[in-house]
Amino acid sequence: MAVLSIKENVFSVGAEHWDRKLFDEIIPLPDGTSYNSFLIKGKSKTALIDTVDPSCQHILIENLKKLEIKNIDYIISNHAEQDHSGAIPEILKIYPNSKVVTNSKCKEFLKDLLLIPEEKFLTINENDTLSLGDKNLKFIFTPWVHWPETMVTYLVEDKILFTCDFFGSHIAKSELWANDEKIVYEAAKRYYAEIMMPFRNNIKNNIEKILKLDIEIIAPSHGFIYKNPDFIINAYKDWISDNVSNNVVMLYVSMHGSVKRIVEYLTDFLIEKGINVLPFNLTVADIGEIAISLVDSATVVIVSPTFLTGAHPLVYFAVNLFNALRPKTKFISIISSYSWGSNIINSITEIVKNLKAEIIDTILIKGYPKESDIQLLKNLAEKIFQKHNALNLF
Ligand code: FEO
């Protein structure tokens, strides 16, 4: 991205990765991503907050040249993952007097992951401050968003909180500020769902911590920057709350049409009951869309054909993802379609039993759904209705 000014002597110097389509070799990036990096010119010292992915380090270096930066005193590393830290070795080559400022956990990761030598570090403790002359940086530890070493940096005089992944979104952008709230909300929710959802409780604690600060701007290291911090903080408060919506997420694969018919029957029965249905054919579904749907849906129904003796491999993949993302799902139902034998119910129950959800019904259907099976699906829809009703979701 071009060099953009955020406040006096505070600049955005990061990079947009417009054509990146995958993160961690699994997460789809329909809108690319960005690696925000920020340069703060104090009266006596200069600090760089986070760097960029190594694939984009030439952009960061160009931006620093544009600003005619001859010296960087401090490279603040809020998080050791390489999309923010990966350019540190190159920056250290260009600015050899720089110190990498971070907490002790992050330091150990950076030494392991990027082979940065011990003498390059300045290790800080929680709530330490670092003076740049007329500007001061304060460090607040926010562990497990989404690694154990994550922290945020507060620029005291300008009231800017640099949050790295926290409140971020995977989107390449032409404008820095979060002006279009619809686009911003969708991108931030997708990011929360894919990256942050398993750490709901940690996020709760960390939000309480940062709310003690007087924040005017939240500047994450992915996506848009927030002039209205309440917008993203309130969205997070909603996502991490225990509140669920009157939604049923249906995860399915159909090999020869029986499962498809089961899904069609159940979808109609649920809609007739006033329940929103989000069906995902796992052969074509975007896993990011599934993750977003899991953020606040009350119920998940898994429907699989029998593949050998177990579930279809794509169903196992989705169920393992569901388990790993640890959403606040309240109810789960498992439906298996088979011809001569199936262990689907047991094998899927085994995977999801760590989730704090109630398994409300399991249904085994032999071949194409018949009248008696259709009645079972109708009963399941009624049971889901009763459960949602008991939670006042209507
Ligand atoms: Fe954007 Fe956890 O790195």
mmCIF file of C-alpha atoms and ligand atoms in Angstrom:
data_model
loop_
_atom_site.group_PDB
_atom_site.id
_atom_site.type_symbol
_atom_site.label_atom_id
_atom_site.label_comp_id
_atom_site.label_asym_id
_atom_site.label_seq_id
_atom_site.Cartn_x
_atom_site.Cartn_y
_atom_site.Cartn_z
ATOM 1 C CA MET A 1 0.000 0.000 0.000
ATOM 2 C CA ALA A 2 1.035 3.580 -0.508
ATOM 3 C CA VAL A 3 2.440 5.466 2.483
ATOM 4 C CA LEU A 4 -0.514 7.020 4.294
ATOM 5 C CA SER A 5 -0.566 9.305 7.289
ATOM 6 C CA ILE A 6 -2.686 8.262 10.268
ATOM 7 C CA LYS A 7 -1.777 11.085 12.630
ATOM 8 C CA GLU A 8 1.120 13.506 12.794
ATOM 9 C CA ASN A 9 4.311 11.448 12.412
ATOM 10 C CA VAL A 10 2.401 8.158 12.419
ATOM 11 C CA PHE A 11 2.339 6.434 9.019
ATOM 12 C CA SER A 12 0.945 3.271 7.517
ATOM 13 C CA VAL A 13 3.822 1.654 5.584
ATOM 14 C CA GLY A 14 2.578 -1.920 5.076
ATOM 15 C CA ALA A 15 1.585 -3.941 2.033
ATOM 16 C CA GLU A 16 -1.534 -5.228 0.302
ATOM 17 C CA HIS A 17 -1.418 -8.808 -0.957
ATOM 18 C CA TRP A 18 -4.162 -8.596 -3.583
ATOM 19 C CA ASP A 19 -3.726 -12.017 -5.165
ATOM 20 C CA ARG A 20 -3.076 -14.184 -2.110
ATOM 21 C CA LYS A 21 -5.788 -16.816 -2.152
ATOM 22 C CA LEU A 22 -4.882 -19.052 0.800
ATOM 23 C CA PHE A 23 -3.597 -18.549 4.323
ATOM 24 C CA ASP A 24 -1.938 -21.265 6.404
ATOM 25 C CA GLU A 25 -2.471 -23.403 3.301
ATOM 26 C CA ILE A 26 -6.122 -23.900 4.280
ATOM 27 C CA ILE A 27 -7.983 -20.618 4.852
ATOM 28 C CA PRO A 28 -9.496 -19.192 1.641
ATOM 29 C CA LEU A 29 -8.814 -15.487 1.104
ATOM 30 C CA PRO A 30 -11.531 -14.346 -1.331
ATOM 31 C CA ASP A 31 -10.437 -10.718 -0.919
ATOM 32 C CA GLY A 32 -6.684 -11.230 -0.581
ATOM 33 C CA THR A 33 -5.086 -9.874 2.567
ATOM 34 C CA SER A 34 -2.965 -7.045 3.899
ATOM 35 C CA TYR A 35 -0.024 -6.781 6.278
ATOM 36 C CA ASN A 36 -0.255 -3.416 7.994
ATOM 37 C CA SER A 37 2.952 -1.997 9.395
ATOM 38 C CA PHE A 38 3.222 1.393 11.076
ATOM 39 C CA LEU A 39 6.067 3.843 11.391
ATOM 40 C CA ILE A 40 6.149 6.280 14.299
ATOM 41 C CA LYS A 41 8.616 9.166 14.147
ATOM 42 C CA GLY A 42 9.236 10.467 17.634
ATOM 43 C CA LYS A 43 11.391 13.521 18.402
ATOM 44 C CA SER A 44 14.309 11.336 19.462
ATOM 45 C CA LYS A 45 13.523 7.758 18.332
ATOM 46 C CA THR A 46 11.764 6.016 15.460
ATOM 47 C CA ALA A 47 9.731 2.816 15.854
ATOM 48 C CA LEU A 48 8.267 0.384 13.363
ATOM 49 C CA ILE A 49 5.208 -1.532 14.589
ATOM 50 C CA ASP A 50 5.158 -5.031 13.080
ATOM 51 C CA THR A 51 6.560 -5.758 9.622
ATOM 52 C CA VAL A 52 5.021 -7.672 6.709
ATOM 53 C CA ASP A 53 5.004 -11.101 5.127
ATOM 54 C CA PRO A 54 8.397 -11.808 3.495
ATOM 55 C CA SER A 55 6.710 -12.021 0.073
ATOM 56 C CA CYS A 56 5.879 -8.300 0.399
ATOM 57 C CA GLN A 57 8.952 -7.005 2.220
ATOM 58 C CA HIS A 58 10.104 -5.040 -0.845
ATOM 59 C CA ILE A 59 6.942 -2.899 -0.498
ATOM 60 C CA LEU A 60 7.673 -2.099 3.151
ATOM 61 C CA ILE A 61 11.292 -1.262 2.304
ATOM 62 C CA GLU A 62 10.169 1.010 -0.562
ATOM 63 C CA ASN A 63 7.734 2.783 1.753
ATOM 64 C CA LEU A 64 10.459 3.412 4.330
ATOM 65 C CA LYS A 65 12.620 4.846 1.544
ATOM 66 C CA LYS A 66 9.778 7.134 0.446
ATOM 67 C CA LEU A 67 9.676 8.529 3.984
ATOM 68 C CA GLU A 68 13.482 8.885 3.890
ATOM 69 C CA ILE A 69 13.884 6.834 7.045
ATOM 70 C CA LYS A 70 17.606 6.633 7.762
ATOM 71 C CA ASN A 71 17.358 4.942 11.123
ATOM 72 C CA ILE A 72 14.880 2.731 12.941
ATOM 73 C CA ASP A 73 15.548 2.410 16.651
ATOM 74 C CA TYR A 74 12.858 -0.069 17.554
ATOM 75 C CA ILE A 75 11.011 -2.773 15.645
ATOM 76 C CA ILE A 76 8.017 -3.633 17.812
ATOM 77 C CA SER A 77 6.919 -7.231 17.303
ATOM 78 C CA ASN A 78 3.404 -7.766 18.634
ATOM 79 C CA HIS A 79 3.188 -11.323 17.303
ATOM 80 C CA ALA A 80 5.761 -13.806 16.025
ATOM 81 C CA GLU A 81 3.756 -15.273 13.129
ATOM 82 C CA GLN A 82 5.684 -14.714 9.938
ATOM 83 C CA ASP A 83 3.046 -12.623 8.137
ATOM 84 C CA HIS A 84 4.028 -9.850 10.587
ATOM 85 C CA SER A 85 7.518 -10.814 11.661
ATOM 86 C CA GLY A 86 8.870 -12.356 8.458
ATOM 87 C CA ALA A 87 10.479 -9.149 7.202
ATOM 88 C CA ILE A 88 12.278 -8.393 10.490
ATOM 89 C CA PRO A 89 15.562 -10.052 9.394
ATOM 90 C CA GLU A 90 15.642 -7.942 6.216
ATOM 91 C CA ILE A 91 14.806 -4.740 8.124
ATOM 92 C CA LEU A 92 17.591 -5.566 10.580
ATOM 93 C CA LYS A 93 20.032 -5.834 7.659
ATOM 94 C CA ILE A 94 19.023 -2.402 6.339
ATOM 95 C CA TYR A 95 18.778 -0.793 9.785
ATOM 96 C CA PRO A 96 21.459 -2.673 11.765
ATOM 97 C CA ASN A 97 21.140 -0.466 14.850
ATOM 98 C CA SER A 98 17.522 -1.501 15.385
ATOM 99 C CA LYS A 99 16.404 -3.486 18.399
ATOM 100 C CA VAL A 100 13.511 -5.904 18.197
ATOM 101 C CA VAL A 101 11.203 -4.977 21.053
ATOM 102 C CA THR A 102 8.922 -7.702 22.317
ATOM 103 C CA ASN A 103 7.962 -9.913 25.253
ATOM 104 C CA SER A 104 10.054 -12.901 26.300
ATOM 105 C CA LYS A 105 7.714 -15.507 24.776
ATOM 106 C CA CYS A 106 7.643 -13.735 21.432
ATOM 107 C CA LYS A 107 11.422 -13.349 21.545
ATOM 108 C CA GLU A 108 11.867 -17.116 21.882
ATOM 109 C CA PHE A 109 9.530 -17.723 18.915
ATOM 110 C CA LEU A 110 11.390 -15.160 16.791
ATOM 111 C CA LYS A 111 14.716 -16.776 17.651
ATOM 112 C CA ASP A 112 13.324 -20.191 16.656
ATOM 113 C CA LEU A 113 11.356 -19.159 13.582
ATOM 114 C CA LEU A 114 13.564 -16.460 12.075
ATOM 115 C CA LEU A 115 16.951 -17.158 13.685
ATOM 116 C CA ILE A 116 17.214 -13.612 15.033
ATOM 117 C CA PRO A 117 20.135 -13.538 17.483
ATOM 118 C CA GLU A 118 19.591 -12.799 21.187
ATOM 119 C CA GLU A 119 21.601 -9.554 21.120
ATOM 120 C CA LYS A 120 19.118 -7.985 18.701
ATOM 121 C CA PHE A 121 16.314 -7.996 21.286
ATOM 122 C CA LEU A 122 15.046 -5.568 23.860
ATOM 123 C CA THR A 123 12.695 -7.592 26.060
ATOM 124 C CA ILE A 124 9.782 -5.775 27.659
ATOM 125 C CA ASN A 125 7.354 -6.684 30.436
ATOM 126 C CA GLU A 126 3.643 -6.051 30.585
ATOM 127 C CA ASN A 127 2.752 -2.327 30.959
ATOM 128 C CA ASP A 128 6.329 -1.221 30.276
ATOM 129 C CA THR A 129 6.643 2.034 28.362
ATOM 130 C CA LEU A 130 9.196 3.015 25.773
ATOM 131 C CA SER A 131 9.915 6.670 25.019
ATOM 132 C CA LEU A 132 10.377 7.972 21.485
ATOM 133 C CA GLY A 133 10.901 11.500 22.850
ATOM 134 C CA ASP A 134 7.562 13.229 22.484
ATOM 135 C CA LYS A 135 5.648 9.961 22.043
ATOM 136 C CA ASN A 136 5.472 6.933 24.332
ATOM 137 C CA LEU A 137 4.624 3.324 23.615
ATOM 138 C CA LYS A 138 2.994 1.087 26.204
ATOM 139 C CA PHE A 139 2.813 -2.704 25.896
ATOM 140 C CA ILE A 140 -0.214 -4.714 26.975
ATOM 141 C CA PHE A 141 -0.102 -8.498 26.856
ATOM 142 C CA THR A 142 -3.120 -10.086 25.175
ATOM 143 C CA PRO A 143 -2.233 -13.790 25.123
ATOM 144 C CA TRP A 144 -3.943 -16.288 22.829
ATOM 145 C CA VAL A 145 -5.273 -13.994 20.120
ATOM 146 C CA HIS A 146 -4.362 -16.395 18.581
ATOM 147 C CA TRP A 147 -0.873 -17.441 19.720
ATOM 148 C CA PRO A 148 0.362 -17.499 23.309
ATOM 149 C CA GLU A 149 2.753 -14.542 22.921
ATOM 150 C CA THR A 150 0.379 -11.998 21.333
ATOM 151 C CA MET A 151 0.440 -8.450 22.679
ATOM 152 C CA VAL A 152 -0.797 -4.992 21.662
ATOM 153 C CA THR A 153 1.040 -1.666 21.647
ATOM 154 C CA TYR A 154 -0.568 1.598 22.736
ATOM 155 C CA LEU A 155 0.693 4.938 21.479
ATOM 156 C CA VAL A 156 -0.171 6.992 24.526
ATOM 157 C CA GLU A 157 -0.230 10.570 23.195
ATOM 158 C CA ASP A 158 -2.149 9.711 19.989
ATOM 159 C CA LYS A 159 -4.421 7.155 21.694
ATOM 160 C CA ILE A 160 -3.784 4.588 18.964
ATOM 161 C CA LEU A 161 -3.901 0.887 19.834
ATOM 162 C CA PHE A 162 -1.871 -1.313 17.469
ATOM 163 C CA THR A 163 -3.455 -4.737 17.813
ATOM 164 C CA CYS A 164 -1.766 -6.919 15.156
ATOM 165 C CA ASP A 165 -4.168 -9.858 14.471
ATOM 166 C CA PHE A 166 -6.664 -8.791 17.144
ATOM 167 C CA PHE A 167 -9.646 -7.043 15.408
ATOM 168 C CA GLY A 168 -8.032 -7.699 12.012
ATOM 169 C CA SER A 169 -9.539 -8.873 8.743
ATOM 170 C CA HIS A 170 -8.118 -10.604 5.715
ATOM 171 C CA ILE A 171 -8.787 -8.083 2.980
ATOM 172 C CA ALA A 172 -6.603 -6.185 0.520
ATOM 173 C CA LYS A 173 -7.820 -2.608 0.432
ATOM 174 C CA SER A 174 -7.545 0.701 -1.365
ATOM 175 C CA GLU A 175 -8.575 2.734 1.640
ATOM 176 C CA LEU A 176 -7.124 2.486 5.105
ATOM 177 C CA TRP A 177 -10.113 3.454 7.192
ATOM 178 C CA ALA A 178 -13.102 1.292 8.069
ATOM 179 C CA ASN A 179 -15.634 3.506 6.298
ATOM 180 C CA ASP A 180 -17.941 0.977 4.644
ATOM 181 C CA GLU A 181 -19.283 -0.790 7.711
ATOM 182 C CA LYS A 182 -21.003 -3.584 5.771
ATOM 183 C CA ILE A 183 -17.782 -4.643 3.999
ATOM 184 C CA VAL A 184 -15.747 -4.142 7.173
ATOM 185 C CA TYR A 185 -18.160 -6.160 9.323
ATOM 186 C CA GLU A 186 -18.240 -9.137 6.932
ATOM 187 C CA ALA A 187 -14.454 -9.235 6.578
ATOM 188 C CA ALA A 188 -13.897 -8.891 10.336
ATOM 189 C CA LYS A 189 -16.473 -11.588 11.139
ATOM 190 C CA ARG A 190 -14.869 -14.005 8.677
ATOM 191 C CA TYR A 191 -11.483 -13.323 10.268
ATOM 192 C CA TYR A 192 -12.874 -13.777 13.781
ATOM 193 C CA ALA A 193 -14.556 -17.035 12.726
ATOM 194 C CA GLU A 194 -11.468 -18.517 11.104
ATOM 195 C CA ILE A 195 -8.754 -17.313 13.469
ATOM 196 C CA MET A 196 -10.140 -16.105 16.789
ATOM 197 C CA MET A 197 -13.250 -18.165 17.539
ATOM 198 C CA PRO A 198 -11.424 -21.005 19.332
ATOM 199 C CA PHE A 199 -10.065 -18.414 21.797
ATOM 200 C CA ARG A 200 -13.371 -16.846 22.817
ATOM 201 C CA ASN A 201 -12.636 -16.848 26.541
ATOM 202 C CA ASN A 202 -9.161 -15.378 26.141
ATOM 203 C CA ILE A 203 -10.599 -12.667 23.915
ATOM 204 C CA LYS A 204 -13.159 -11.835 26.601
ATOM 205 C CA ASN A 205 -10.368 -11.239 29.138
ATOM 206 C CA ASN A 206 -8.270 -9.276 26.679
ATOM 207 C CA ILE A 207 -11.128 -6.973 25.698
ATOM 208 C CA GLU A 208 -11.662 -6.161 29.375
ATOM 209 C CA LYS A 209 -7.979 -5.320 29.610
ATOM 210 C CA ILE A 210 -7.877 -2.963 26.633
ATOM 211 C CA LEU A 211 -11.115 -1.234 27.616
ATOM 212 C CA LYS A 212 -9.154 0.373 30.455
ATOM 213 C CA LEU A 213 -7.315 2.425 27.817
ATOM 214 C CA ASP A 214 -8.565 5.625 26.238
ATOM 215 C CA ILE A 215 -8.613 4.503 22.585
ATOM 216 C CA GLU A 216 -9.292 6.797 19.615
ATOM 217 C CA ILE A 217 -7.994 4.515 16.864
ATOM 218 C CA ILE A 218 -7.633 0.739 16.641
ATOM 219 C CA ALA A 219 -5.010 -0.166 14.057
ATOM 220 C CA PRO A 220 -4.777 -3.909 13.392
ATOM 221 C CA SER A 221 -2.065 -5.409 11.190
ATOM 222 C CA HIS A 222 -4.617 -6.903 8.767
ATOM 223 C CA GLY A 223 -7.425 -5.012 7.059
ATOM 224 C CA PHE A 224 -9.012 -1.722 7.963
ATOM 225 C CA ILE A 225 -8.172 0.769 10.697
ATOM 226 C CA TYR A 226 -10.947 1.887 13.038
ATOM 227 C CA LYS A 227 -11.624 5.532 13.859
ATOM 228 C CA ASN A 228 -14.669 4.296 15.737
ATOM 229 C CA PRO A 229 -13.219 1.607 18.052
ATOM 230 C CA ASP A 230 -16.671 0.838 19.513
ATOM 231 C CA PHE A 231 -17.786 -0.551 16.154
ATOM 232 C CA ILE A 232 -15.323 -3.439 16.183
ATOM 233 C CA ILE A 233 -15.238 -3.866 19.968
ATOM 234 C CA ASN A 234 -19.035 -4.205 20.085
ATOM 235 C CA ALA A 235 -18.996 -6.658 17.174
ATOM 236 C CA TYR A 236 -16.453 -8.776 19.071
ATOM 237 C CA LYS A 237 -18.488 -8.545 22.267
ATOM 238 C CA ASP A 238 -21.476 -9.927 20.370
ATOM 239 C CA TRP A 239 -19.502 -12.757 18.716
ATOM 240 C CA ILE A 240 -17.858 -13.894 21.957
ATOM 241 C CA SER A 241 -21.076 -13.658 23.989
ATOM 242 C CA ASP A 242 -23.125 -16.771 24.755
ATOM 243 C CA ASN A 243 -25.981 -15.512 22.558
ATOM 244 C CA VAL A 244 -26.944 -17.739 19.625
ATOM 245 C CA SER A 245 -29.253 -17.208 16.647
ATOM 246 C CA ASN A 246 -32.202 -19.158 15.354
ATOM 247 C CA ASN A 247 -30.037 -20.829 12.683
ATOM 248 C CA VAL A 248 -29.328 -24.410 11.681
ATOM 249 C CA VAL A 249 -26.053 -25.020 9.849
ATOM 250 C CA MET A 250 -26.297 -28.163 7.739
ATOM 251 C CA LEU A 251 -23.045 -29.802 6.661
ATOM 252 C CA TYR A 252 -23.523 -32.506 4.053
ATOM 253 C CA VAL A 253 -22.203 -34.483 1.119
ATOM 254 C CA SER A 254 -24.441 -36.460 -1.227
ATOM 255 C CA MET A 255 -22.930 -39.145 -3.457
ATOM 256 C CA HIS A 256 -26.024 -40.560 -5.162
ATOM 257 C CA GLY A 257 -28.902 -38.280 -4.154
ATOM 258 C CA SER A 258 -30.239 -39.822 -0.905
ATOM 259 C CA VAL A 259 -28.493 -37.316 1.366
ATOM 260 C CA LYS A 260 -29.530 -34.475 -0.935
ATOM 261 C CA ARG A 261 -33.171 -35.527 -0.537
ATOM 262 C CA ILE A 262 -32.744 -35.823 3.267
ATOM 263 C CA VAL A 263 -31.305 -32.291 3.353
ATOM 264 C CA GLU A 264 -34.147 -30.972 1.196
ATOM 265 C CA TYR A 265 -36.833 -32.525 3.425
ATOM 266 C CA LEU A 266 -35.230 -31.331 6.656
ATOM 267 C CA THR A 267 -34.557 -27.837 5.270
ATOM 268 C CA ASP A 268 -38.221 -27.431 4.336
ATOM 269 C CA PHE A 269 -39.462 -28.757 7.694
ATOM 270 C CA LEU A 270 -37.176 -26.331 9.552
ATOM 271 C CA ILE A 271 -38.186 -23.361 7.389
ATOM 272 C CA GLU A 272 -41.850 -24.212 7.989
ATOM 273 C CA LYS A 273 -41.063 -23.928 11.710
ATOM 274 C CA GLY A 274 -39.574 -20.456 11.234
ATOM 275 C CA ILE A 275 -35.942 -21.568 11.553
ATOM 276 C CA ASN A 276 -33.199 -20.178 9.266
ATOM 277 C CA VAL A 277 -31.263 -22.896 7.469
ATOM 278 C CA LEU A 278 -27.698 -22.551 6.159
ATOM 279 C CA PRO A 279 -26.990 -25.670 4.092
ATOM 280 C CA PHE A 280 -23.392 -26.328 2.974
ATOM 281 C CA ASN A 281 -22.663 -28.893 0.271
ATOM 282 C CA LEU A 282 -19.127 -29.725 1.356
ATOM 283 C CA THR A 283 -17.960 -30.528 -2.171
ATOM 284 C CA VAL A 284 -18.239 -26.844 -3.118
ATOM 285 C CA ALA A 285 -18.514 -24.919 0.161
ATOM 286 C CA ASP A 286 -16.055 -22.179 1.128
ATOM 287 C CA ILE A 287 -14.818 -23.169 4.598
ATOM 288 C CA GLY A 288 -14.676 -19.487 5.556
ATOM 289 C CA GLU A 289 -18.440 -19.243 4.898
ATOM 290 C CA ILE A 290 -18.976 -22.310 7.082
ATOM 291 C CA ALA A 291 -16.868 -20.748 9.841
ATOM 292 C CA ILE A 292 -18.861 -17.479 9.683
ATOM 293 C CA SER A 293 -22.114 -19.438 9.973
ATOM 294 C CA LEU A 294 -20.810 -21.277 13.009
ATOM 295 C CA VAL A 295 -20.098 -18.036 14.911
ATOM 296 C CA ASP A 296 -23.611 -17.783 16.342
ATOM 297 C CA SER A 297 -25.824 -20.568 14.952
ATOM 298 C CA ALA A 298 -27.674 -22.500 17.650
ATOM 299 C CA THR A 299 -27.688 -25.867 15.876
ATOM 300 C CA VAL A 300 -25.494 -27.886 13.520
ATOM 301 C CA VAL A 301 -26.839 -30.883 11.600
ATOM 302 C CA ILE A 302 -24.307 -33.219 9.986
ATOM 303 C CA VAL A 303 -25.589 -35.418 7.163
ATOM 304 C CA SER A 304 -23.299 -37.960 5.546
ATOM 305 C CA PRO A 305 -23.481 -40.885 3.167
ATOM 306 C CA THR A 306 -21.546 -43.988 4.162
ATOM 307 C CA PHE A 307 -18.103 -44.146 2.562
ATOM 308 C CA LEU A 308 -16.638 -47.613 3.203
ATOM 309 C CA THR A 309 -17.931 -47.959 6.796
ATOM 310 C CA GLY A 310 -17.560 -44.373 7.986
ATOM 311 C CA ALA A 311 -18.569 -40.868 6.951
ATOM 312 C CA HIS A 312 -17.500 -39.308 3.665
ATOM 313 C CA PRO A 313 -13.924 -37.915 4.001
ATOM 314 C CA LEU A 314 -15.176 -34.372 3.300
ATOM 315 C CA VAL A 315 -17.610 -34.726 6.210
ATOM 316 C CA TYR A 316 -14.773 -35.824 8.504
ATOM 317 C CA PHE A 317 -12.800 -32.789 7.341
ATOM 318 C CA ALA A 318 -15.713 -30.438 8.093
ATOM 319 C CA VAL A 319 -16.482 -32.067 11.449
ATOM 320 C CA ASN A 320 -12.837 -31.838 12.514
ATOM 321 C CA LEU A 321 -12.862 -28.179 11.516
ATOM 322 C CA PHE A 322 -16.106 -27.654 13.465
ATOM 323 C CA ASN A 323 -14.480 -29.266 16.500
ATOM 324 C CA ALA A 324 -11.281 -27.213 16.146
ATOM 325 C CA LEU A 325 -13.125 -23.886 15.776
ATOM 326 C CA ARG A 326 -15.029 -24.515 19.032
ATOM 327 C CA PRO A 327 -18.097 -22.393 18.228
ATOM 328 C CA LYS A 328 -20.842 -21.773 20.796
ATOM 329 C CA THR A 329 -23.207 -24.270 19.101
ATOM 330 C CA LYS A 330 -25.864 -25.509 21.534
ATOM 331 C CA PHE A 331 -27.280 -28.521 19.666
ATOM 332 C CA ILE A 332 -25.941 -31.107 17.233
ATOM 333 C CA SER A 333 -27.748 -33.733 15.216
ATOM 334 C CA ILE A 334 -26.129 -36.451 13.088
ATOM 335 C CA ILE A 335 -27.861 -38.160 10.185
ATOM 336 C CA SER A 336 -26.350 -41.096 8.349
ATOM 337 C CA SER A 337 -27.406 -42.563 5.028
ATOM 338 C CA TYR A 338 -26.295 -46.144 4.378
ATOM 339 C CA SER A 339 -26.978 -49.246 2.333
ATOM 340 C CA TRP A 340 -25.648 -52.186 4.345
ATOM 341 C CA GLY A 341 -23.682 -50.911 7.373
ATOM 342 C CA SER A 342 -22.567 -47.633 8.892
ATOM 343 C CA ASN A 343 -20.468 -46.456 11.817
ATOM 344 C CA ILE A 344 -21.010 -42.776 11.044
ATOM 345 C CA ILE A 345 -22.990 -41.828 14.136
ATOM 346 C CA ASN A 346 -20.394 -43.212 16.559
ATOM 347 C CA SER A 347 -17.379 -41.911 14.692
ATOM 348 C CA ILE A 348 -18.752 -38.363 14.402
ATOM 349 C CA THR A 349 -20.025 -38.352 17.992
ATOM 350 C CA GLU A 350 -16.514 -39.249 19.073
ATOM 351 C CA ILE A 351 -15.111 -36.140 17.283
ATOM 352 C CA VAL A 352 -17.693 -33.607 18.490
ATOM 353 C CA LYS A 353 -18.030 -34.808 22.072
ATOM 354 C CA ASN A 354 -15.502 -32.202 23.281
ATOM 355 C CA LEU A 355 -17.817 -29.404 22.188
ATOM 356 C CA LYS A 356 -20.206 -28.281 24.897
ATOM 357 C CA ALA A 357 -23.190 -29.014 22.671
ATOM 358 C CA GLU A 358 -26.058 -31.393 23.291
ATOM 359 C CA ILE A 359 -26.486 -34.152 20.721
ATOM 360 C CA ILE A 360 -30.239 -33.974 20.373
ATOM 361 C CA ASP A 361 -30.957 -36.671 17.841
ATOM 362 C CA THR A 362 -29.273 -39.157 15.546
ATOM 363 C CA ILE A 363 -31.014 -40.716 12.559
ATOM 364 C CA LEU A 364 -29.944 -43.682 10.452
ATOM 365 C CA ILE A 365 -31.600 -43.872 7.034
ATOM 366 C CA LYS A 366 -31.260 -46.925 4.787
ATOM 367 C CA GLY A 367 -31.144 -45.880 1.137
ATOM 368 C CA TYR A 368 -33.501 -43.261 -0.253
ATOM 369 C CA PRO A 369 -35.679 -41.626 2.464
ATOM 370 C CA LYS A 370 -39.077 -43.347 2.784
ATOM 371 C CA GLU A 371 -42.263 -42.265 4.595
ATOM 372 C CA SER A 372 -41.025 -43.493 7.991
ATOM 373 C CA ASP A 373 -37.695 -41.659 7.503
ATOM 374 C CA ILE A 374 -39.466 -38.485 6.431
ATOM 375 C CA GLN A 375 -41.454 -38.661 9.666
ATOM 376 C CA LEU A 376 -38.174 -38.940 11.625
ATOM 377 C CA LEU A 377 -36.904 -35.804 9.865
ATOM 378 C CA LYS A 378 -40.166 -34.026 10.685
ATOM 379 C CA ASN A 379 -39.736 -35.070 14.332
ATOM 380 C CA LEU A 380 -36.163 -33.743 14.317
ATOM 381 C CA ALA A 381 -37.354 -30.376 12.983
ATOM 382 C CA GLU A 382 -39.945 -30.267 15.781
ATOM 383 C CA LYS A 383 -37.305 -31.121 18.380
ATOM 384 C CA ILE A 384 -34.979 -28.364 17.074
ATOM 385 C CA PHE A 385 -37.929 -25.957 17.152
ATOM 386 C CA GLN A 386 -38.612 -26.860 20.802
ATOM 387 C CA LYS A 387 -34.940 -26.396 21.728
ATOM 388 C CA HIS A 388 -34.698 -23.021 19.978
ATOM 389 C CA ASN A 389 -37.986 -21.967 21.496
ATOM 390 C CA ALA A 390 -36.737 -22.820 24.983
ATOM 391 C CA LEU A 391 -33.824 -20.420 24.334
ATOM 392 C CA ASN A 392 -36.254 -17.676 23.209
ATOM 393 C CA LEU A 393 -34.708 -17.541 19.754
ATOM 394 C CA PHE A 394 -37.958 -16.711 17.976
HETATM 395 FE FE1 FEO B 1 -1.621 -12.383 11.005
HETATM 396 FE FE2 FEO B 1 -1.307 -14.696 13.437
HETATM 397 O O1 FEO B 1 -0.779 -13.686 11.977
#
